[in-house]
Amino acid sequence: MTTLAFSSRKTMPTAIGYAGAIITVLIWANWILATRHTTETQMSTIDLGLIRYGVPALVLSPVWLRTGLLPKGVPLKLLALMVCGSGALFFQLTTFAIHFTPAASAGILLGGSMPLAAALIGVLLFRERPDITRWLGLGGIVAGVVILLVRSLSGADVSWISFTLLPLGALLWAGYTHAFRRSGLNAIQSSAIIAVWSFLIHVVLAFVFGSSLASIPLPEIGLQVVSQGLLSGLAATLAYGLAVQALGGTQAAAFTAITPVLATFGGGMLLGEPLGVAEISAAVVTGLGVALSTGLLSRK
C-alpha cells in the first residue's frame, strides 16, 4: 500500500503552483463554454459525466488500484466531501445550471463564488479573521452578483436556477478544497479517487435514467472527451491540486479572478452570446473582488 503523503509548500517550487493555477482557470473557462455548447446537442448531463470522469478514471487506474477505493488513513467524511465537492454531485448541479446560464453569468456565479464560499467556511468553521482588503474583496464579489441580479430582473436570460445552483456548486467546491488539504492525499491520488467514484455514480445514474451516448455523433463525443475528460476531468483537477500544494489555498484561489473575464469574452466571441456593459462590468468587479478576497494584496 502506497503511503499517502501530502506535499508541502516547501517541497514544491512555486513556479509549478503558478503554472497549475493558470492552467486551471484556462480550462475552467473552456469547460463553461464547452458545456454551454452541449445545449445544442442531444447529450445529457449524465452523458457528460460519464465522459468527464470515465476518461481520468481510466488514465489514473494504476493509482486508484494501488491506493484502493477507500484509502487507508483518510476519514470517510473527508473522502465524501471530496467526491461530492468536485465530483458527481458538483458536476451534475453545475452542468445542469450552466445549460440555463449564459457563459458570462456562469463564470461569475460559479468562478466568482468559489473564493467567497471558501472564505466563509474559513471564518465560520476555522475561525479565520479576514483583514479589510479581504472583506472589500468579498463585497466586490457580492456586487458582481447583484449587477447580474439587477440585469436579470430587467429581462436578461439568467434564471433562478443559475442564482441557486451555481453558488451551491461553488460551496461544494470550497468544501472539497478544505477537505483535500486535510486528507493526506496528493494531487494525483485525490484526482484518481474522485474520478473513479464519480464515474461509478454516473454508471448507476445511466442505468436508472438512461444514456444517449450511443446515438451521439463521434465528432461531438471526441470534442467532449478532450474538453470534459482530458482537460476538465484530468488536467484541471491535477493542476488545481498542484496549485494548492505549492502556493496554498489563498494564492491559488486568487487566480480564479481570471475565470469570469475569460468566460464573459469567450461566450461573446465564440458562442455569440450578448456582451453588454452589465456583463463586462460584473466580470471585472467580480474578478477584482476575487483577487482581493483571497488576500493576494494583504500585508500578511
CSV table of N, CA and C in Angstrom, one decimal, residues 74-206:
chain,number,residue,atom,x,y,z
A,74,VAL,N,-7.5,8.0,5.4
A,74,VAL,CA,-8.4,9.1,5.0
A,74,VAL,C,-9.8,8.9,5.6
A,75,PRO,N,-10.2,9.8,6.5
A,75,PRO,CA,-11.6,9.6,7.1
A,75,PRO,C,-12.7,9.6,6.0
A,76,LEU,N,-13.7,8.8,6.2
A,76,LEU,CA,-14.7,8.7,5.2
A,76,LEU,C,-15.4,10.1,5.0
A,77,LYS,N,-15.5,10.9,6.1
A,77,LYS,CA,-16.1,12.2,6.0
A,77,LYS,C,-15.4,13.1,5.0
A,78,LEU,N,-14.1,13.1,5.1
A,78,LEU,CA,-13.3,13.9,4.1
A,78,LEU,C,-13.4,13.3,2.7
A,79,LEU,N,-13.4,12.0,2.6
A,79,LEU,CA,-13.5,11.4,1.3
A,79,LEU,C,-14.8,11.7,0.6
A,80,ALA,N,-15.9,11.7,1.4
A,80,ALA,CA,-17.2,12.1,0.9
A,80,ALA,C,-17.3,13.5,0.5
A,81,LEU,N,-16.7,14.4,1.3
A,81,LEU,CA,-16.6,15.8,0.9
A,81,LEU,C,-15.9,16.1,-0.4
A,82,MET,N,-14.8,15.3,-0.6
A,82,MET,CA,-14.0,15.5,-1.8
A,82,MET,C,-14.8,15.0,-3.0
A,83,VAL,N,-15.4,13.8,-2.9
A,83,VAL,CA,-16.2,13.2,-4.1
A,83,VAL,C,-17.4,14.1,-4.4
A,84,CYS,N,-18.1,14.6,-3.4
A,84,CYS,CA,-19.2,15.4,-3.6
A,84,CYS,C,-18.8,16.8,-4.1
A,85,GLY,N,-17.8,17.3,-3.5
A,85,GLY,CA,-17.4,18.7,-3.7
A,85,GLY,C,-16.8,19.0,-5.1
A,86,SER,N,-16.1,18.0,-5.7
A,86,SER,CA,-15.6,18.2,-7.0
A,86,SER,C,-15.9,17.1,-8.0
A,87,GLY,N,-16.8,16.2,-7.5
A,87,GLY,CA,-17.1,15.0,-8.3
A,87,GLY,C,-18.5,15.0,-8.8
A,88,ALA,N,-19.2,13.9,-8.6
A,88,ALA,CA,-20.5,13.7,-9.3
A,88,ALA,C,-21.6,14.8,-8.9
A,89,LEU,N,-21.7,15.0,-7.6
A,89,LEU,CA,-22.8,16.0,-7.2
A,89,LEU,C,-22.5,17.4,-7.7
A,90,PHE,N,-21.2,17.8,-7.6
A,90,PHE,CA,-20.8,19.1,-8.1
A,90,PHE,C,-21.1,19.2,-9.6
A,91,PHE,N,-20.7,18.2,-10.3
A,91,PHE,CA,-20.8,18.2,-11.8
A,91,PHE,C,-22.2,18.3,-12.2
A,92,GLN,N,-23.1,17.5,-11.6
A,92,GLN,CA,-24.5,17.4,-12.1
A,92,GLN,C,-25.2,18.8,-11.8
A,93,LEU,N,-24.9,19.3,-10.6
A,93,LEU,CA,-25.6,20.6,-10.3
A,93,LEU,C,-25.1,21.7,-11.2
A,94,THR,N,-23.8,21.9,-11.4
A,94,THR,CA,-23.3,23.0,-12.1
A,94,THR,C,-23.5,22.8,-13.6
A,95,THR,N,-23.4,21.6,-14.1
A,95,THR,CA,-23.7,21.4,-15.6
A,95,THR,C,-25.1,21.6,-15.9
A,96,PHE,N,-26.0,21.2,-15.1
A,96,PHE,CA,-27.5,21.5,-15.3
A,96,PHE,C,-27.7,23.0,-15.3
A,97,ALA,N,-27.1,23.7,-14.3
A,97,ALA,CA,-27.3,25.1,-14.2
A,97,ALA,C,-26.7,25.9,-15.4
A,98,ILE,N,-25.5,25.4,-15.9
A,98,ILE,CA,-24.9,26.1,-17.0
A,98,ILE,C,-25.7,26.0,-18.3
A,99,HIS,N,-26.5,24.9,-18.4
A,99,HIS,CA,-27.3,24.8,-19.6
A,99,HIS,C,-28.4,25.9,-19.6
A,100,PHE,N,-28.7,26.6,-18.5
A,100,PHE,CA,-29.7,27.6,-18.4
A,100,PHE,C,-29.0,29.0,-18.2
A,101,THR,N,-27.7,29.1,-18.3
A,101,THR,CA,-27.0,30.3,-17.9
A,101,THR,C,-26.0,30.7,-19.0
A,102,PRO,N,-26.0,32.0,-19.5
A,102,PRO,CA,-25.0,32.5,-20.4
A,102,PRO,C,-23.6,32.3,-19.8
A,103,ALA,N,-22.6,32.1,-20.6
A,103,ALA,CA,-21.3,31.8,-20.2
A,103,ALA,C,-20.7,32.9,-19.2
A,104,ALA,N,-21.0,34.2,-19.6
A,104,ALA,CA,-20.6,35.3,-18.7
A,104,ALA,C,-21.1,35.2,-17.3
A,105,SER,N,-22.4,34.9,-17.2
A,105,SER,CA,-23.0,34.8,-15.9
A,105,SER,C,-22.6,33.6,-15.1
A,106,ALA,N,-22.4,32.5,-15.9
A,106,ALA,CA,-21.9,31.2,-15.2
A,106,ALA,C,-20.5,31.4,-14.7
A,107,GLY,N,-19.6,32.1,-15.4
A,107,GLY,CA,-18.3,32.4,-14.9
A,107,GLY,C,-18.3,33.2,-13.6
A,108,ILE,N,-19.2,34.1,-13.5
A,108,ILE,CA,-19.3,35.0,-12.3
A,108,ILE,C,-19.9,34.2,-11.2
A,109,LEU,N,-21.0,33.6,-11.4
A,109,LEU,CA,-21.8,32.9,-10.3
A,109,LEU,C,-21.0,31.7,-9.8
A,110,LEU,N,-20.3,31.0,-10.6
A,110,LEU,CA,-19.5,29.9,-10.2
A,110,LEU,C,-18.1,30.2,-9.8
A,111,GLY,N,-17.3,30.7,-10.8
A,111,GLY,CA,-15.9,31.1,-10.5
A,111,GLY,C,-15.7,32.1,-9.5
A,112,GLY,N,-16.6,33.1,-9.5
A,112,GLY,CA,-16.5,34.2,-8.5
A,112,GLY,C,-16.9,33.8,-7.1
A,113,SER,N,-17.9,32.9,-7.1
A,113,SER,CA,-18.4,32.4,-5.8
A,113,SER,C,-17.5,31.5,-5.0
A,114,MET,N,-16.6,30.8,-5.8
A,114,MET,CA,-15.8,29.8,-5.1
A,114,MET,C,-14.9,30.4,-4.0
A,115,PRO,N,-14.1,31.5,-4.2
A,115,PRO,CA,-13.4,32.0,-3.1
A,115,PRO,C,-14.2,32.6,-2.0
A,116,LEU,N,-15.4,33.1,-2.4
A,116,LEU,CA,-16.3,33.7,-1.4
A,116,LEU,C,-16.8,32.5,-0.5
A,117,ALA,N,-17.1,31.4,-1.0
A,117,ALA,CA,-17.6,30.3,-0.2
A,117,ALA,C,-16.4,29.7,0.6
A,118,ALA,N,-15.2,29.7,0.1
A,118,ALA,CA,-14.1,29.2,0.8
A,118,ALA,C,-13.8,30.1,2.0
A,119,ALA,N,-13.9,31.4,1.8
A,119,ALA,CA,-13.6,32.4,2.8
A,119,ALA,C,-14.7,32.3,4.0
A,120,LEU,N,-15.9,32.1,3.6
A,120,LEU,CA,-17.0,31.9,4.6
A,120,LEU,C,-16.8,30.7,5.4
A,121,ILE,N,-16.4,29.6,4.8
A,121,ILE,CA,-16.1,28.3,5.5
A,121,ILE,C,-14.9,28.6,6.5
A,122,GLY,N,-13.9,29.3,6.0
A,122,GLY,CA,-12.8,29.6,6.9
A,122,GLY,C,-13.2,30.4,8.1
A,123,VAL,N,-14.0,31.4,7.9
A,123,VAL,CA,-14.5,32.2,9.0
A,123,VAL,C,-15.4,31.5,10.0
A,124,LEU,N,-16.3,30.7,9.5
A,124,LEU,CA,-17.3,30.1,10.3
A,124,LEU,C,-16.8,28.8,11.0
A,125,LEU,N,-16.0,28.0,10.3
A,125,LEU,CA,-15.5,26.7,10.8
A,125,LEU,C,-14.1,26.7,11.4
A,126,PHE,N,-13.3,27.6,10.8
A,126,PHE,CA,-11.9,27.5,11.2
A,126,PHE,C,-11.4,28.8,11.9
A,127,ARG,N,-12.3,29.7,12.2
A,127,ARG,CA,-12.1,30.9,12.9
A,127,ARG,C,-11.0,31.8,12.3
A,128,GLU,N,-11.0,31.9,11.0
A,128,GLU,CA,-10.1,32.8,10.3
A,128,GLU,C,-10.6,34.2,10.4
A,129,ARG,N,-9.7,35.2,10.4
A,129,ARG,CA,-10.1,36.6,10.5
A,129,ARG,C,-9.6,37.4,9.3
A,130,PRO,N,-10.4,37.6,8.3
A,130,PRO,CA,-10.0,38.3,7.1
A,130,PRO,C,-9.7,39.8,7.5
A,131,ASP,N,-8.7,40.4,6.8
A,131,ASP,CA,-8.5,41.8,7.0
A,131,ASP,C,-9.4,42.6,6.1
A,132,ILE,N,-9.2,43.9,6.2
A,132,ILE,CA,-10.1,44.9,5.5
A,132,ILE,C,-10.1,44.6,4.0
A,133,THR,N,-8.9,44.3,3.4
A,133,THR,CA,-8.8,44.1,1.9
A,133,THR,C,-9.6,42.9,1.5
A,134,ARG,N,-9.6,41.8,2.3
A,134,ARG,CA,-10.4,40.6,2.0
A,134,ARG,C,-11.9,40.9,2.1
A,135,TRP,N,-12.3,41.7,3.1
A,135,TRP,CA,-13.7,42.0,3.3
A,135,TRP,C,-14.2,42.9,2.1
A,136,LEU,N,-13.3,43.8,1.6
A,136,LEU,CA,-13.6,44.6,0.5
A,136,LEU,C,-13.8,43.7,-0.8
A,137,GLY,N,-12.9,42.7,-0.9
A,137,GLY,CA,-13.0,41.7,-2.0
A,137,GLY,C,-14.3,40.9,-2.0
A,138,LEU,N,-14.7,40.5,-0.8
A,138,LEU,CA,-15.9,39.7,-0.7
A,138,LEU,C,-17.1,40.6,-1.1
A,139,GLY,N,-17.0,41.9,-0.7
A,139,GLY,CA,-18.0,42.8,-1.1
A,139,GLY,C,-18.1,43.0,-2.6
A,140,GLY,N,-16.9,43.0,-3.2
A,140,GLY,CA,-16.8,43.1,-4.7
A,140,GLY,C,-17.5,41.9,-5.4
A,141,ILE,N,-17.3,40.7,-4.8
A,141,ILE,CA,-18.0,39.5,-5.4
A,141,ILE,C,-19.5,39.7,-5.3
A,142,VAL,N,-19.9,40.1,-4.1
A,142,VAL,CA,-21.4,40.3,-4.0
A,142,VAL,C,-21.9,41.3,-4.9
A,143,ALA,N,-21.1,42.4,-5.1
A,143,ALA,CA,-21.5,43.5,-6.0
A,143,ALA,C,-21.7,42.9,-7.5
A,144,GLY,N,-20.8,42.1,-7.9
A,144,GLY,CA,-20.9,41.5,-9.2
A,144,GLY,C,-22.1,40.7,-9.4
A,145,VAL,N,-22.4,39.9,-8.4
A,145,VAL,CA,-23.7,39.1,-8.4
A,145,VAL,C,-24.9,40.0,-8.4
A,146,VAL,N,-24.9,41.1,-7.7
A,146,VAL,CA,-26.0,42.0,-7.6
A,146,VAL,C,-26.2,42.6,-9.0
A,147,ILE,N,-25.1,43.0,-9.7
A,147,ILE,CA,-25.2,43.5,-11.1
A,147,ILE,C,-26.0,42.5,-12.0
A,148,LEU,N,-25.6,41.3,-11.9
A,148,LEU,CA,-26.3,40.2,-12.7
A,148,LEU,C,-27.8,40.1,-12.3
A,149,LEU,N,-28.0,40.2,-11.0
A,149,LEU,CA,-29.4,40.1,-10.5
A,149,LEU,C,-30.3,41.2,-11.0
A,150,VAL,N,-29.8,42.4,-11.0
A,150,VAL,CA,-30.5,43.6,-11.5
A,150,VAL,C,-30.7,43.4,-13.0
A,151,ARG,N,-29.7,42.9,-13.7
A,151,ARG,CA,-29.8,42.7,-15.1
A,151,ARG,C,-30.8,41.6,-15.4
A,152,SER,N,-30.9,40.6,-14.6
A,152,SER,CA,-31.8,39.5,-14.9
A,152,SER,C,-33.3,40.0,-14.7
A,153,LEU,N,-33.5,40.9,-13.7
A,153,LEU,CA,-34.8,41.4,-13.4
A,153,LEU,C,-35.3,42.3,-14.5
A,154,SER,N,-34.3,42.9,-15.3
A,154,SER,CA,-34.7,43.8,-16.4
A,154,SER,C,-34.9,43.0,-17.7
A,155,GLY,N,-34.8,41.7,-17.6
A,155,GLY,CA,-35.1,40.9,-18.8
A,155,GLY,C,-34.0,40.1,-19.4
A,156,ALA,N,-32.8,40.1,-18.8
A,156,ALA,CA,-31.7,39.2,-19.3
A,156,ALA,C,-32.0,37.8,-19.0
A,157,ASP,N,-31.4,36.9,-19.7
A,157,ASP,CA,-31.7,35.5,-19.6
A,157,ASP,C,-30.9,34.8,-18.6
A,158,VAL,N,-31.1,35.1,-17.3
A,158,VAL,CA,-30.5,34.5,-16.2
A,158,VAL,C,-31.6,34.1,-15.2
A,159,SER,N,-31.8,32.8,-15.0
A,159,SER,CA,-32.9,32.3,-14.2
A,159,SER,C,-32.5,32.1,-12.7
A,160,TRP,N,-33.6,31.7,-11.9
A,160,TRP,CA,-33.3,31.4,-10.5
A,160,TRP,C,-32.5,30.2,-10.4
A,161,ILE,N,-32.5,29.3,-11.4
A,161,ILE,CA,-31.6,28.1,-11.4
A,161,ILE,C,-30.2,28.5,-11.3
A,162,SER,N,-29.8,29.5,-12.1
A,162,SER,CA,-28.4,30.0,-12.1
A,162,SER,C,-28.0,30.5,-10.8
A,163,PHE,N,-28.9,31.4,-10.2
A,163,PHE,CA,-28.5,32.0,-8.9
A,163,PHE,C,-28.6,31.1,-7.7
A,164,THR,N,-29.2,29.9,-7.9
A,164,THR,CA,-29.3,29.0,-6.8
A,164,THR,C,-28.2,27.9,-6.9
A,165,LEU,N,-28.2,27.2,-8.1
A,165,LEU,CA,-27.3,26.0,-8.2
A,165,LEU,C,-25.8,26.3,-8.4
A,166,LEU,N,-25.5,27.4,-9.1
A,166,LEU,CA,-24.1,27.7,-9.3
A,166,LEU,C,-23.4,28.2,-8.0
A,167,PRO,N,-24.0,29.0,-7.2
A,167,PRO,CA,-23.3,29.3,-5.9
A,167,PRO,C,-23.3,28.1,-5.0
A,168,LEU,N,-24.3,27.2,-5.1
A,168,LEU,CA,-24.3,25.9,-4.3
A,168,LEU,C,-23.1,25.1,-4.8
A,169,GLY,N,-22.9,25.0,-6.1
A,169,GLY,CA,-21.7,24.3,-6.6
A,169,GLY,C,-20.4,24.9,-6.1
A,170,ALA,N,-20.3,26.2,-6.0
A,170,ALA,CA,-19.1,26.9,-5.5
A,170,ALA,C,-18.9,26.5,-4.1
A,171,LEU,N,-20.0,26.4,-3.3
A,171,LEU,CA,-19.9,26.0,-1.9
A,171,LEU,C,-19.4,24.5,-1.8
A,172,LEU,N,-19.8,23.7,-2.7
A,172,LEU,CA,-19.3,22.3,-2.7
A,172,LEU,C,-17.8,22.3,-3.0
A,173,TRP,N,-17.4,23.1,-4.0
A,173,TRP,CA,-16.0,23.1,-4.4
A,173,TRP,C,-15.2,23.6,-3.2
A,174,ALA,N,-15.6,24.6,-2.5
A,174,ALA,CA,-14.9,25.1,-1.4
A,174,ALA,C,-14.7,24.1,-0.3
A,175,GLY,N,-15.8,23.3,-0.1
A,175,GLY,CA,-15.7,22.2,0.9
A,175,GLY,C,-14.7,21.1,0.4
A,176,TYR,N,-14.7,20.9,-0.9
A,176,TYR,CA,-13.6,20.0,-1.4
A,176,TYR,C,-12.2,20.5,-1.2
A,177,THR,N,-12.0,21.8,-1.4
A,177,THR,CA,-10.7,22.4,-1.2
A,177,THR,C,-10.2,22.2,0.2
A,178,HIS,N,-11.1,22.5,1.2
A,178,HIS,CA,-10.7,22.3,2.6
A,178,HIS,C,-10.5,20.8,3.0
A,179,ALA,N,-11.3,20.0,2.4
A,179,ALA,CA,-11.2,18.5,2.7
A,179,ALA,C,-9.9,18.0,2.1
A,180,PHE,N,-9.6,18.4,0.8
A,180,PHE,CA,-8.4,17.9,0.2
A,180,PHE,C,-7.1,18.3,1.0
A,181,ARG,N,-7.1,19.5,1.5
A,181,ARG,CA,-5.9,20.0,2.2
A,181,ARG,C,-5.7,19.2,3.5
A,182,ARG,N,-6.7,18.5,4.0
A,182,ARG,CA,-6.6,17.8,5.3
A,182,ARG,C,-6.7,16.3,5.1
A,183,SER,N,-6.7,15.8,3.8
A,183,SER,CA,-6.9,14.4,3.6
A,183,SER,C,-5.7,13.6,3.7
A,184,GLY,N,-4.5,14.2,3.4
A,184,GLY,CA,-3.2,13.5,3.4
A,184,GLY,C,-3.0,12.9,2.0
A,185,LEU,N,-3.9,13.1,1.0
A,185,LEU,CA,-3.7,12.7,-0.3
A,185,LEU,C,-2.9,13.7,-1.1
A,186,ASN,N,-2.2,13.3,-2.1
A,186,ASN,CA,-1.6,14.3,-3.0
A,186,ASN,C,-2.5,14.5,-4.2
A,187,ALA,N,-2.1,15.4,-5.1
A,187,ALA,CA,-3.0,15.8,-6.2
A,187,ALA,C,-3.4,14.6,-7.1
A,188,ILE,N,-2.4,13.7,-7.4
A,188,ILE,CA,-2.7,12.6,-8.3
A,188,ILE,C,-3.6,11.6,-7.6
A,189,GLN,N,-3.4,11.3,-6.4
A,189,GLN,CA,-4.2,10.4,-5.6
A,189,GLN,C,-5.6,10.9,-5.5
A,190,SER,N,-5.8,12.1,-5.1
A,190,SER,CA,-7.1,12.7,-4.9
A,190,SER,C,-7.9,12.7,-6.3
A,191,SER,N,-7.2,13.0,-7.4
A,191,SER,CA,-7.8,13.1,-8.7
A,191,SER,C,-8.3,11.7,-9.1
A,192,ALA,N,-7.5,10.7,-8.8
A,192,ALA,CA,-7.9,9.3,-9.1
A,192,ALA,C,-9.1,8.8,-8.4
A,193,ILE,N,-9.1,9.1,-7.1
A,193,ILE,CA,-10.2,8.6,-6.2
A,193,ILE,C,-11.5,9.3,-6.6
A,194,ILE,N,-11.4,10.6,-6.8
A,194,ILE,CA,-12.6,11.4,-7.2
A,194,ILE,C,-13.2,10.9,-8.5
A,195,ALA,N,-12.3,10.6,-9.5
A,195,ALA,CA,-12.7,10.2,-10.8
A,195,ALA,C,-13.4,8.9,-10.8
A,196,VAL,N,-12.8,7.9,-10.1
A,196,VAL,CA,-13.4,6.5,-10.1
A,196,VAL,C,-14.7,6.5,-9.4
A,197,TRP,N,-14.8,7.1,-8.2
A,197,TRP,CA,-16.1,7.1,-7.5
A,197,TRP,C,-17.2,7.9,-8.3
A,198,SER,N,-16.8,9.0,-8.9
A,198,SER,CA,-17.8,9.8,-9.7
A,198,SER,C,-18.2,9.0,-10.9
A,199,PHE,N,-17.3,8.3,-11.6
A,199,PHE,CA,-17.6,7.5,-12.7
A,199,PHE,C,-18.6,6.4,-12.3
A,200,LEU,N,-18.4,5.7,-11.2
A,200,LEU,CA,-19.3,4.7,-10.8
A,200,LEU,C,-20.7,5.2,-10.5
A,201,ILE,N,-20.7,6.4,-9.9
A,201,ILE,CA,-22.0,7.0,-9.6
A,201,ILE,C,-22.8,7.3,-10.9
A,202,HIS,N,-22.0,7.8,-11.9
A,202,HIS,CA,-22.7,8.1,-13.2
A,202,HIS,C,-23.1,6.8,-13.9
A,203,VAL,N,-22.4,5.8,-13.7
A,203,VAL,CA,-22.8,4.5,-14.3
A,203,VAL,C,-24.2,4.1,-13.7
A,204,VAL,N,-24.3,4.3,-12.4
A,204,VAL,CA,-25.6,4.0,-11.8
A,204,VAL,C,-26.7,4.9,-12.3
A,205,LEU,N,-26.4,6.2,-12.5
A,205,LEU,CA,-27.4,7.1,-13.0
A,205,LEU,C,-27.8,6.8,-14.4
A,206,ALA,N,-26.8,6.3,-15.2
A,206,ALA,CA,-27.1,6.0,-16.6
A,206,ALA,C,-28.0,4.7,-16.6
